Amino acid sequence: MQQQKQKKIPVRRCVGCNTQRPKRELVRVVRSPEGEISIDLRGKAPGRGAYLCPSAACLAKARKAKRLERTFEVPIPDGIYDRLTEEIRCAEQSAKEAADHGK
């Protein structure tokens, strides 16, 4: 009798709090080969990626320590931080609703 292999879950490190979490739980920010910074919701865009936990505290830590700038070696526009804040707010709200619904 053969056992099926357990599928590996990719793990990435948050640049804000420095904890490892499954890739699907994190928000990916990517620098494209052309040098453009954007948020990659699918997680498959080409380029250099950095990951953040979907929490405002992690984003604040990463922004204060300029960890995204260091990772991508380019300045990050305020618009990207604004969009990240909005994405994280939505993610936190949906997680809270899911937890409330499960009760």
Short mmCIF file of C-alpha atoms in Angstrom, two decimals:
data_model
loop_
_atom_site.label_atom_id
_atom_site.label_comp_id
_atom_site.label_asym_id
_atom_site.label_seq_id
_atom_site.Cartn_x
_atom_site.Cartn_y
_atom_site.Cartn_z
CA MET A 1 0.00 0.00 0.00
CA GLN A 2 1.40 3.38 -1.02
CA GLN A 3 0.85 6.51 0.96
CA GLN A 4 0.26 9.74 -0.87
CA LYS A 5 2.97 12.31 -0.39
CA GLN A 6 2.07 15.33 1.68
CA LYS A 7 2.16 18.40 -0.53
CA LYS A 8 4.68 21.00 0.63
CA ILE A 9 3.26 24.35 1.63
CA PRO A 10 5.57 27.21 0.61
CA VAL A 11 6.62 29.38 3.54
CA ARG A 12 7.80 32.99 3.33
CA ARG A 13 9.12 35.51 5.87
CA CYS A 14 7.28 38.77 6.60
CA VAL A 15 9.54 41.82 6.19
CA GLY A 16 7.64 43.60 8.98
CA CYS A 17 7.62 41.19 11.92
CA ASN A 18 10.16 38.67 10.55
CA THR A 19 7.94 35.63 11.20
CA GLN A 20 7.52 32.75 8.79
CA ARG A 21 4.01 32.03 7.52
CA PRO A 22 2.45 30.14 4.61
CA LYS A 23 2.80 32.10 1.38
CA ARG A 24 -0.97 32.30 0.83
CA GLU A 25 -1.47 34.12 4.14
CA LEU A 26 0.87 36.97 3.16
CA VAL A 27 0.55 40.00 0.88
CA ARG A 28 3.19 40.15 -1.87
CA VAL A 29 4.78 43.39 -3.04
CA VAL A 30 6.79 43.05 -6.24
CA ARG A 31 9.37 45.06 -8.18
CA SER A 32 8.95 44.23 -11.86
CA PRO A 33 11.98 43.80 -14.17
CA GLU A 34 11.22 47.35 -15.41
CA GLY A 35 11.57 48.68 -11.85
CA GLU A 36 7.87 49.33 -11.17
CA ILE A 37 6.62 48.61 -7.64
CA SER A 38 3.15 47.07 -7.31
CA ILE A 39 1.01 44.80 -5.14
CA ASP A 40 0.74 41.27 -6.47
CA LEU A 41 -2.55 39.79 -5.31
CA ARG A 42 -2.14 36.55 -7.29
CA GLY A 43 1.42 35.94 -6.09
CA LYS A 44 2.70 35.07 -9.56
CA ALA A 45 3.89 38.34 -11.09
CA PRO A 46 7.46 38.30 -12.42
CA GLY A 47 10.08 40.18 -10.45
CA ARG A 48 11.56 40.50 -7.00
CA GLY A 49 9.01 39.93 -4.26
CA ALA A 50 8.68 40.82 -0.59
CA TYR A 51 5.98 39.58 1.73
CA LEU A 52 3.99 41.25 4.51
CA CYS A 53 1.54 39.86 7.06
CA PRO A 54 -1.94 41.27 6.53
CA SER A 55 -1.70 43.43 9.65
CA ALA A 56 -1.31 47.17 10.06
CA ALA A 57 1.37 46.65 12.72
CA CYS A 58 3.64 44.72 10.30
CA LEU A 59 3.18 47.36 7.61
CA ALA A 60 4.02 50.12 10.10
CA LYS A 61 7.20 48.30 11.20
CA ALA A 62 8.28 47.69 7.60
CA ARG A 63 7.62 51.31 6.62
CA LYS A 64 9.40 52.78 9.65
CA ALA A 65 12.51 50.63 9.13
CA LYS A 66 12.37 51.15 5.32
CA ARG A 67 12.53 47.38 4.82
CA LEU A 68 10.76 47.45 1.44
CA GLU A 69 13.15 50.14 0.19
CA ARG A 70 16.09 48.02 1.32
CA THR A 71 14.69 44.87 -0.27
CA PHE A 72 13.95 46.47 -3.64
CA GLU A 73 16.84 48.98 -3.59
CA VAL A 74 14.51 51.75 -4.84
CA PRO A 75 12.34 54.33 -3.05
CA ILE A 76 8.74 53.20 -2.49
CA PRO A 77 6.05 55.74 -3.53
CA ASP A 78 3.49 56.79 -0.91
CA GLY A 79 0.74 55.48 -3.23
CA ILE A 80 2.01 51.92 -2.76
CA TYR A 81 1.91 52.29 1.03
CA ASP A 82 -1.62 53.75 0.78
CA ARG A 83 -2.77 50.83 -1.36
CA LEU A 84 -1.10 48.34 1.00
CA THR A 85 -2.88 49.95 3.95
CA GLU A 86 -6.21 49.57 2.14
CA GLU A 87 -5.51 45.92 1.17
CA ILE A 88 -4.52 45.06 4.73
CA ARG A 89 -7.59 46.80 6.16
CA CYS A 90 -9.79 44.72 3.84
CA ALA A 91 -7.95 41.51 4.76
CA GLU A 92 -8.26 42.21 8.50
CA GLN A 93 -11.96 42.97 8.13
CA SER A 94 -12.68 39.80 6.15
CA ALA A 95 -10.73 37.70 8.67
CA LYS A 96 -12.73 39.24 11.51
CA GLU A 97 -16.02 38.56 9.70
CA ALA A 98 -14.98 34.95 9.06
CA ALA A 99 -14.14 34.49 12.75
CA ASP A 100 -17.45 36.03 13.81
CA HIS A 101 -19.36 33.87 11.33
CA GLY A 102 -17.68 30.71 12.66
CA LYS A 103 -18.98 31.31 16.20
#
